[in-house]
mmCIF file of C-alpha atoms and ligand atoms in Angstrom:
data_model
loop_
_atom_site.group_PDB
_atom_site.id
_atom_site.type_symbol
_atom_site.label_atom_id
_atom_site.label_comp_id
_atom_site.label_asym_id
_atom_site.label_seq_id
_atom_site.Cartn_x
_atom_site.Cartn_y
_atom_site.Cartn_z
ATOM 1 C CA LYS A 20 69.466 149.397 78.327
ATOM 2 C CA VAL A 21 69.282 145.619 78.241
ATOM 3 C CA LYS A 22 72.527 145.574 76.372
ATOM 4 C CA SER A 23 74.359 147.732 78.871
ATOM 5 C CA GLU A 24 72.999 145.682 81.761
ATOM 6 C CA GLY A 25 74.230 142.604 80.015
ATOM 7 C CA ARG A 26 77.635 144.104 79.469
ATOM 8 C CA ASN A 27 77.747 145.216 83.052
ATOM 9 C CA HIS A 28 76.871 141.764 84.260
ATOM 10 C CA VAL A 29 79.603 140.212 82.164
ATOM 11 C CA ALA A 30 82.109 142.757 83.433
ATOM 12 C CA VAL A 31 81.277 141.984 87.080
ATOM 13 C CA TYR A 32 81.444 138.269 86.436
ATOM 14 C CA THR A 33 84.834 138.600 84.756
ATOM 15 C CA ASP A 34 86.190 140.717 87.601
ATOM 16 C CA ASP A 35 84.964 138.109 90.019
ATOM 17 C CA LEU A 36 86.692 135.306 88.193
ATOM 18 C CA THR A 37 89.869 137.306 88.002
ATOM 19 C CA ALA A 38 89.778 137.956 91.746
ATOM 20 C CA GLN A 39 89.198 134.260 92.392
ATOM 21 C CA ALA A 40 91.995 133.233 90.087
ATOM 22 C CA ARG A 41 94.339 135.766 91.658
ATOM 23 C CA GLN A 42 93.453 134.466 95.112
ATOM 24 C CA ARG A 43 94.202 130.929 93.979
ATOM 25 C CA VAL A 44 97.559 131.826 92.531
ATOM 26 C CA LEU A 45 98.406 133.741 95.687
ATOM 27 C CA LEU A 46 97.534 130.793 97.928
ATOM 28 C CA GLU A 47 99.378 128.424 95.631
ATOM 29 C CA THR A 48 102.516 130.562 95.858
ATOM 30 C CA ARG A 49 102.289 130.856 99.634
ATOM 31 C CA LEU A 50 101.600 127.128 100.013
ATOM 32 C CA ARG A 51 104.589 126.284 97.842
ATOM 33 C CA SER A 52 106.827 128.424 100.007
ATOM 34 C CA ALA A 53 105.313 127.111 103.258
ATOM 35 C CA LEU A 54 106.191 123.602 102.131
ATOM 36 C CA LYS A 55 109.694 124.618 101.134
ATOM 37 C CA LEU A 56 110.311 126.508 104.382
ATOM 38 C CA ASP A 57 108.907 123.645 106.475
ATOM 39 C CA LYS A 58 106.053 125.757 107.824
ATOM 40 C CA LEU A 59 103.361 123.108 107.545
ATOM 41 C CA GLU A 60 102.478 120.929 110.485
ATOM 42 C CA CYS A 61 101.079 117.450 110.991
ATOM 43 C CA TYR A 62 98.306 117.137 113.564
ATOM 44 C CA TYR A 63 97.230 113.822 115.010
ATOM 45 C CA GLN A 64 93.671 112.755 115.797
ATOM 46 C CA PRO A 65 93.335 109.709 118.068
ATOM 47 C CA GLN A 66 91.578 106.637 116.695
ATOM 48 C CA LEU A 67 90.076 104.405 119.366
ATOM 49 C CA ASP A 68 88.813 100.888 119.789
ATOM 50 C CA VAL A 69 85.070 101.135 120.460
ATOM 51 C CA LEU A 70 84.952 98.265 122.966
ATOM 52 C CA SER A 71 88.123 98.817 124.998
ATOM 53 C CA GLY A 72 88.219 102.604 124.641
ATOM 54 C CA LYS A 73 91.952 102.390 123.987
ATOM 55 C CA ILE A 74 93.809 104.560 121.495
ATOM 56 C CA ILE A 75 94.901 102.324 118.632
ATOM 57 C CA GLY A 76 96.507 104.988 116.501
ATOM 58 C CA ALA A 77 96.027 108.391 114.929
ATOM 59 C CA GLU A 78 95.011 109.970 111.663
ATOM 60 C CA VAL A 79 97.547 112.464 110.368
ATOM 61 C CA LEU A 80 95.916 115.746 109.299
ATOM 62 C CA LEU A 81 97.842 118.515 107.613
ATOM 63 C CA ARG A 82 97.708 122.028 109.071
ATOM 64 C CA TRP A 83 98.764 125.287 107.476
ATOM 65 C CA HIS A 84 99.004 128.491 109.438
ATOM 66 C CA ASP A 85 99.906 131.334 107.131
ATOM 67 C CA ALA A 86 101.664 134.319 108.739
ATOM 68 C CA LYS A 87 99.431 136.813 106.930
ATOM 69 C CA TYR A 88 96.133 134.979 106.363
ATOM 70 C CA GLY A 89 96.062 132.803 109.461
ATOM 71 C CA PHE A 90 94.696 129.271 109.542
ATOM 72 C CA ILE A 91 93.799 127.921 106.123
ATOM 73 C CA ALA A 92 91.690 124.748 106.096
ATOM 74 C CA PRO A 93 92.740 121.599 104.201
ATOM 75 C CA SER A 94 89.398 121.776 102.378
ATOM 76 C CA VAL A 95 90.721 125.006 100.844
ATOM 77 C CA PHE A 96 94.386 124.224 100.198
ATOM 78 C CA ILE A 97 94.283 120.500 99.317
ATOM 79 C CA PRO A 98 92.159 121.155 96.179
ATOM 80 C CA ILE A 99 94.558 123.958 95.211
ATOM 81 C CA ALA A 100 97.536 121.632 95.681
ATOM 82 C CA GLU A 101 95.730 119.025 93.589
ATOM 83 C CA SER A 102 95.034 121.428 90.753
ATOM 84 C CA CYS A 103 98.599 122.738 90.504
ATOM 85 C CA GLY A 104 100.439 119.451 90.981
ATOM 86 C CA LEU A 105 101.902 120.436 94.348
ATOM 87 C CA ILE A 106 99.934 117.585 95.947
ATOM 88 C CA HIS A 107 102.715 115.123 95.096
ATOM 89 C CA ALA A 108 105.405 116.997 97.019
ATOM 90 C CA LEU A 109 102.924 117.805 99.773
ATOM 91 C CA GLY A 110 101.807 114.186 100.102
ATOM 92 C CA LYS A 111 105.362 112.954 100.231
ATOM 93 C CA TRP A 112 106.204 115.523 102.895
ATOM 94 C CA VAL A 113 103.291 114.341 105.088
ATOM 95 C CA LEU A 114 104.416 110.723 104.747
ATOM 96 C CA GLN A 115 108.020 111.601 105.579
ATOM 97 C CA ARG A 116 107.226 113.908 108.446
ATOM 98 C CA SER A 117 104.719 111.611 110.136
ATOM 99 C CA CYS A 118 106.945 108.540 109.807
ATOM 100 C CA GLN A 119 109.936 110.481 111.214
ATOM 101 C CA GLN A 120 107.725 111.545 114.101
ATOM 102 C CA LEU A 121 106.580 107.962 114.737
ATOM 103 C CA ARG A 122 110.221 106.820 114.646
ATOM 104 C CA GLN A 123 111.074 109.385 117.346
ATOM 105 C CA TRP A 124 108.206 108.176 119.520
ATOM 106 C CA LEU A 125 109.217 104.536 119.084
ATOM 107 C CA ASP A 126 112.821 105.458 119.962
ATOM 108 C CA GLN A 127 111.532 107.079 123.161
ATOM 109 C CA GLY A 128 110.078 103.716 124.118
ATOM 110 C CA ILE A 129 106.454 104.619 123.463
ATOM 111 C CA PRO A 130 104.481 101.443 122.682
ATOM 112 C CA PRO A 131 103.856 101.065 118.930
ATOM 113 C CA PHE A 132 100.645 102.437 117.437
ATOM 114 C CA SER A 133 99.651 103.056 113.857
ATOM 115 C CA LEU A 134 99.379 106.215 111.790
ATOM 116 C CA ALA A 135 96.771 106.672 109.072
ATOM 117 C CA VAL A 136 97.934 109.035 106.336
ATOM 118 C CA ASN A 137 95.596 110.575 103.734
ATOM 119 C CA VAL A 138 96.660 109.974 100.155
ATOM 120 C CA SER A 139 94.942 112.005 97.457
ATOM 121 C CA ALA A 140 93.531 110.366 94.340
ATOM 122 C CA GLN A 141 96.264 111.787 92.117
ATOM 123 C CA GLN A 142 99.021 110.690 94.446
ATOM 124 C CA PHE A 143 97.509 107.217 94.717
ATOM 125 C CA ASN A 144 97.327 106.792 90.972
ATOM 126 C CA LYS A 145 100.884 107.876 90.257
ATOM 127 C CA ASP A 146 103.551 105.206 89.688
ATOM 128 C CA GLN A 147 106.091 106.807 91.993
ATOM 129 C CA LEU A 148 103.918 106.206 95.098
ATOM 130 C CA LEU A 149 105.276 102.680 95.653
ATOM 131 C CA ASP A 150 108.891 103.840 95.500
ATOM 132 C CA GLU A 151 108.113 106.731 97.820
ATOM 133 C CA LEU A 152 106.511 104.410 100.341
ATOM 134 C CA LYS A 153 109.526 102.100 100.257
ATOM 135 C CA GLN A 154 111.869 105.051 100.628
ATOM 136 C CA VAL A 155 109.952 106.598 103.530
ATOM 137 C CA LEU A 156 109.710 103.294 105.415
ATOM 138 C CA ALA A 157 113.403 102.558 104.848
ATOM 139 C CA GLU A 158 114.517 106.042 105.940
ATOM 140 C CA SER A 159 112.380 106.079 109.069
ATOM 141 C CA ALA A 160 112.704 102.360 109.857
ATOM 142 C CA VAL A 161 109.016 102.394 110.740
ATOM 143 C CA PRO A 162 107.476 98.892 110.470
ATOM 144 C CA ALA A 163 105.096 98.830 107.493
ATOM 145 C CA GLU A 164 102.380 97.361 109.732
ATOM 146 C CA LEU A 165 102.209 100.696 111.565
ATOM 147 C CA LEU A 166 101.314 102.607 108.425
ATOM 148 C CA GLU A 167 97.813 102.849 107.011
ATOM 149 C CA LEU A 168 96.867 104.763 103.867
ATOM 150 C CA GLU A 169 93.457 106.411 103.555
ATOM 151 C CA VAL A 170 92.138 106.793 100.035
ATOM 152 C CA THR A 171 88.735 108.109 99.023
ATOM 153 C CA GLU A 172 86.411 106.339 96.634
ATOM 154 C CA SER A 173 87.281 108.918 93.958
ATOM 155 C CA ALA A 174 90.830 107.522 93.914
ATOM 156 C CA LEU A 175 89.396 104.112 93.001
ATOM 157 C CA MET A 176 87.583 105.399 89.931
ATOM 158 C CA ILE A 177 90.519 106.552 87.829
ATOM 159 C CA ASP A 178 91.771 103.200 86.489
ATOM 160 C CA GLU A 179 90.230 100.145 88.144
ATOM 161 C CA ALA A 180 92.697 97.504 86.942
ATOM 162 C CA LYS A 181 95.610 99.650 88.023
ATOM 163 C CA VAL A 182 94.055 100.434 91.412
ATOM 164 C CA VAL A 183 93.605 96.723 92.145
ATOM 165 C CA ALA A 184 97.251 96.046 91.215
ATOM 166 C CA THR A 185 98.568 99.029 93.216
ATOM 167 C CA MET A 186 96.581 98.022 96.278
ATOM 168 C CA HIS A 187 97.948 94.491 96.165
ATOM 169 C CA GLN A 188 101.489 95.842 95.877
ATOM 170 C CA ILE A 189 100.950 98.135 98.849
ATOM 171 C CA LYS A 190 99.458 95.256 100.857
ATOM 172 C CA ALA A 191 102.415 93.052 99.906
ATOM 173 C CA MET A 192 104.679 95.643 101.536
ATOM 174 C CA GLY A 193 102.707 95.194 104.760
ATOM 175 C CA ILE A 194 100.981 98.574 104.685
ATOM 176 C CA ARG A 195 97.263 98.689 105.541
ATOM 177 C CA LEU A 196 94.581 100.288 103.396
ATOM 178 C CA ALA A 197 91.464 102.189 104.368
ATOM 179 C CA ILE A 198 88.674 103.697 102.298
ATOM 180 C CA ASP A 199 87.983 107.200 103.591
ATOM 181 C CA ASP A 200 84.570 108.935 103.557
ATOM 182 C CA PHE A 201 82.916 105.644 102.675
ATOM 183 C CA GLY A 202 79.372 105.909 101.377
ATOM 184 C CA THR A 203 79.817 109.198 99.552
ATOM 185 C CA GLY A 204 81.320 107.757 96.340
ATOM 186 C CA TYR A 205 80.231 105.312 93.742
ATOM 187 C CA SER A 206 82.279 102.170 94.231
ATOM 188 C CA SER A 207 80.380 98.989 93.438
ATOM 189 C CA LEU A 208 80.346 96.104 95.886
ATOM 190 C CA SER A 209 81.864 93.700 93.344
ATOM 191 C CA TYR A 210 84.766 96.141 92.906
ATOM 192 C CA LEU A 211 85.232 96.624 96.656
ATOM 193 C CA LYS A 212 85.374 92.866 97.077
ATOM 194 C CA ARG A 213 88.386 92.693 94.773
ATOM 195 C CA LEU A 214 90.333 95.190 96.871
ATOM 196 C CA PRO A 215 92.640 94.061 99.692
ATOM 197 C CA LEU A 216 91.211 96.545 102.193
ATOM 198 C CA ASP A 217 91.579 96.598 105.934
ATOM 199 C CA VAL A 218 89.190 99.347 106.971
ATOM 200 C CA LEU A 219 86.106 101.195 105.748
ATOM 201 C CA LYS A 220 85.742 104.621 107.326
ATOM 202 C CA ILE A 221 82.104 105.687 107.583
ATOM 203 C CA ASP A 222 81.818 109.271 106.416
ATOM 204 C CA ARG A 223 81.137 111.864 109.080
ATOM 205 C CA ARG A 224 77.866 112.969 107.475
ATOM 206 C CA PHE A 225 76.229 109.597 108.275
ATOM 207 C CA VAL A 226 77.273 109.892 111.933
ATOM 208 C CA GLU A 227 76.451 113.557 112.458
ATOM 209 C CA HIS A 228 72.680 113.201 112.900
ATOM 210 C CA ILE A 229 72.627 110.000 114.930
ATOM 211 C CA PRO A 230 70.537 109.256 116.928
ATOM 212 C CA GLN A 231 67.817 111.670 115.653
ATOM 213 C CA ALA A 232 67.990 110.619 112.001
ATOM 214 C CA ILE A 233 66.671 107.090 111.540
ATOM 215 C CA ASP A 234 67.862 106.901 107.932
ATOM 216 C CA ASP A 235 71.434 107.743 108.967
ATOM 217 C CA GLN A 236 71.255 105.099 111.692
ATOM 218 C CA GLN A 237 70.213 102.598 109.063
ATOM 219 C CA ILE A 238 72.949 103.638 106.649
ATOM 220 C CA ALA A 239 75.600 103.443 109.367
ATOM 221 C CA SER A 240 74.496 99.978 110.471
ATOM 222 C CA ALA A 241 74.308 98.820 106.853
ATOM 223 C CA ILE A 242 77.898 99.972 106.253
ATOM 224 C CA ILE A 243 79.049 98.209 109.429
ATOM 225 C CA ALA A 244 77.336 94.974 108.348
ATOM 226 C CA LEU A 245 78.704 95.305 104.826
ATOM 227 C CA ALA A 246 82.254 95.848 106.056
ATOM 228 C CA HIS A 247 82.067 92.815 108.299
ATOM 229 C CA THR A 248 80.614 90.642 105.523
ATOM 230 C CA MET A 249 83.631 91.556 103.432
ATOM 231 C CA ASN A 250 85.991 90.926 106.349
ATOM 232 C CA PHE A 251 86.984 94.557 106.694
ATOM 233 C CA LYS A 252 87.109 96.474 109.951
ATOM 234 C CA VAL A 253 84.983 99.580 110.187
ATOM 235 C CA LEU A 254 85.746 102.971 111.724
ATOM 236 C CA ALA A 255 83.248 105.775 112.270
ATOM 237 C CA GLU A 256 84.547 109.310 111.820
ATOM 238 C CA GLY A 257 83.161 112.485 113.322
ATOM 239 C CA VAL A 258 81.853 110.953 116.562
ATOM 240 C CA GLU A 259 80.884 113.891 118.740
ATOM 241 C CA THR A 260 78.529 112.513 121.385
ATOM 242 C CA ALA A 261 78.175 109.672 123.895
ATOM 243 C CA GLU A 262 74.903 108.701 122.191
ATOM 244 C CA GLN A 263 76.635 108.268 118.851
ATOM 245 C CA LEU A 264 79.337 106.142 120.430
ATOM 246 C CA ALA A 265 76.740 103.989 122.237
ATOM 247 C CA PHE A 266 74.889 103.437 118.975
ATOM 248 C CA LEU A 267 78.093 102.436 117.184
ATOM 249 C CA ARG A 268 79.013 100.042 119.996
ATOM 250 C CA GLU A 269 75.593 98.373 119.729
ATOM 251 C CA GLN A 270 76.041 97.979 115.994
ATOM 252 C CA GLY A 271 79.455 96.374 116.352
ATOM 253 C CA CYS A 272 81.529 99.199 114.862
ATOM 254 C CA ASN A 273 85.208 98.439 115.559
ATOM 255 C CA TYR A 274 86.854 101.851 115.827
ATOM 256 C CA TYR A 275 86.018 105.522 116.023
ATOM 257 C CA GLN A 276 87.511 108.992 115.988
ATOM 258 C CA GLY A 277 85.966 112.367 116.601
ATOM 259 C CA PHE A 278 85.672 115.424 118.795
ATOM 260 C CA TYR A 279 83.892 113.356 121.486
ATOM 261 C CA PHE A 280 87.290 111.982 122.458
ATOM 262 C CA SER A 281 89.636 114.521 120.889
ATOM 263 C CA LYS A 282 90.099 116.909 118.023
ATOM 264 C CA PRO A 283 93.292 116.624 115.924
ATOM 265 C CA LEU A 284 96.256 117.686 118.096
ATOM 266 C CA PRO A 285 99.827 118.881 117.602
ATOM 267 C CA ALA A 286 102.360 116.043 118.044
ATOM 268 C CA GLN A 287 103.336 116.909 121.630
ATOM 269 C CA GLU A 288 99.746 117.203 122.813
ATOM 270 C CA PHE A 289 98.761 113.987 121.099
ATOM 271 C CA ILE A 290 101.536 111.998 122.725
ATOM 272 C CA ALA A 291 100.805 113.526 126.140
ATOM 273 C CA LEU A 292 97.179 112.435 125.765
ATOM 274 C CA LEU A 293 98.221 108.942 124.670
ATOM 275 C CA LEU A 294 100.562 108.574 127.639
ATOM 276 C CA SER A 295 97.919 109.821 130.072
ATOM 277 C CA GLN A 296 95.566 106.988 129.098
ATOM 278 C CA PRO A 297 95.413 103.897 131.318
ATOM 279 C CA ASN A 298 96.941 100.821 129.647
HETATM 280 P P1 LIG B 1 89.271 113.376 106.209
HETATM 281 O O1 LIG B 1 90.485 112.596 105.832
HETATM 282 O O2 LIG B 1 87.967 112.710 106.062
HETATM 283 O O3 LIG B 1 89.551 113.859 107.701
HETATM 284 C C1 LIG B 1 88.567 113.991 108.669
HETATM 285 C C2 LIG B 1 88.187 115.437 108.872
HETATM 286 O O4 LIG B 1 87.150 115.512 109.843
HETATM 287 C C3 LIG B 1 89.324 116.310 109.421
HETATM 288 O O5 LIG B 1 89.146 117.604 108.886
HETATM 289 C C4 LIG B 1 89.038 116.329 110.918
HETATM 290 O O6 LIG B 1 89.579 117.435 111.590
HETATM 291 C C5 LIG B 1 87.528 116.366 110.904
HETATM 292 N N1 LIG B 1 86.946 115.822 112.132
HETATM 293 C C6 LIG B 1 87.402 114.839 112.915
HETATM 294 N N2 LIG B 1 86.551 114.576 113.931
HETATM 295 C C7 LIG B 1 85.506 115.409 113.776
HETATM 296 C C8 LIG B 1 84.293 115.631 114.519
HETATM 297 O O7 LIG B 1 83.996 114.971 115.513
HETATM 298 N N3 LIG B 1 83.442 116.596 114.048
HETATM 299 C C9 LIG B 1 83.737 117.332 112.948
HETATM 300 N N4 LIG B 1 82.865 118.256 112.570
HETATM 301 N N5 LIG B 1 84.874 117.152 112.222
HETATM 302 C C10 LIG B 1 85.746 116.205 112.636
HETATM 303 P P2 LIG B 1 90.361 118.441 108.319
HETATM 304 O O8 LIG B 1 91.573 118.225 109.154
HETATM 305 O O9 LIG B 1 89.878 119.832 108.109
HETATM 306 O O10 LIG B 1 90.642 117.776 106.913
HETATM 307 C C11 LIG B 1 89.669 117.806 105.897
HETATM 308 C C12 LIG B 1 90.063 116.920 104.759
HETATM 309 O O11 LIG B 1 91.257 117.409 104.127
HETATM 310 C C13 LIG B 1 90.397 115.493 105.177
HETATM 311 O O12 LIG B 1 89.219 114.746 105.341
HETATM 312 C C14 LIG B 1 91.223 115.049 104.004
HETATM 313 O O13 LIG B 1 90.388 114.672 102.916
HETATM 314 C C15 LIG B 1 91.971 116.316 103.628
HETATM 315 N N6 LIG B 1 93.319 116.257 104.219
HETATM 316 C C16 LIG B 1 93.765 116.637 105.438
HETATM 317 N N7 LIG B 1 95.090 116.390 105.571
HETATM 318 C C17 LIG B 1 95.484 115.817 104.404
HETATM 319 C C18 LIG B 1 96.737 115.312 103.897
HETATM 320 O O14 LIG B 1 97.782 115.298 104.584
HETATM 321 N N8 LIG B 1 96.733 114.813 102.612
HETATM 322 C C19 LIG B 1 95.610 114.793 101.843
HETATM 323 N N9 LIG B 1 95.691 114.271 100.597
HETATM 324 N N10 LIG B 1 94.429 115.229 102.296
HETATM 325 C C20 LIG B 1 94.363 115.741 103.553
HETATM 326 MG MG1 LIG B 2 91.074 110.754 106.243
HETATM 327 MG MG1 LIG B 3 87.106 111.036 106.171
HETATM 328 MG MG1 LIG B 4 86.552 114.067 104.317
#
């Protein structure tokens, strides 16, 4: 009896794994073809100056709408792309597409603003990134100062000496650097101090429960103070309410993004929103 139950259990577990693996392979195949057929889309979420309320730029967020399965979230397909190596081609595509888009906007006479592009840990730690950045900037003729790269703390942990060198090379090109989801990783302060960073982005989970959660308030203000001590700017992500924004203003947070002002938008809607803002 026990034995058959055990066998049964194993059988179910194996079936489950097989289904999961099949699902992964299926998504990987469809993602690969979506990339090849140019069916992915860049969305743009406004980033604003806390004090002036002006849009200073946008974060580029990848969107995938599959014909059969509908909208598939980046939290699902980015890890798949990372595990099968597709992240390199995907990351390059996002850089190219968003810089081409910015070039078009600049050519239309739209006042310059910056784009923040997410770079995965693997992409950041691969030698070809620097050449790709040079190539993308040259092809699009986008000024390097208008490009910001967002890397998570996990990207910093792979090879510290190399990360420091890479960051200095990227900075030397004129590109800005931000740490994404700050506060959720394990980077030491002495390490952070050695990095030529421009922005720390406070992770959404520390903003979410402000003002009710006193501990989150304290963490957010500590990150703001820390960033300023190190001469970095600080941006809060996931701002959804007027109360959260008021708190961040009081604490001296420089920038914010979040549903309170706007969710990520398709290119045309983003630019319409930007142009509708008073200068
Ligand atoms: P992230 O870079 O931290 O991006 C912020 C996420 O928070 C986005 O989710 C955005 O839609 C969401 N968000 C923004 N404001 C709010 C808000 O007020 N409330 C809530 N609840 N959420 C908000 P999204 O677009 O689903 O992306 C999730 C993650 O996937 C990103 O986190 C990033 O790590 C990754 N990702 C997205 N696009 C790319 C990409 O092109 N390359 C790479 N490597 N990763 C990407
Ligand atoms: Mg980001
Ligand atoms: Mg983030
Ligand atoms: Mg995140």
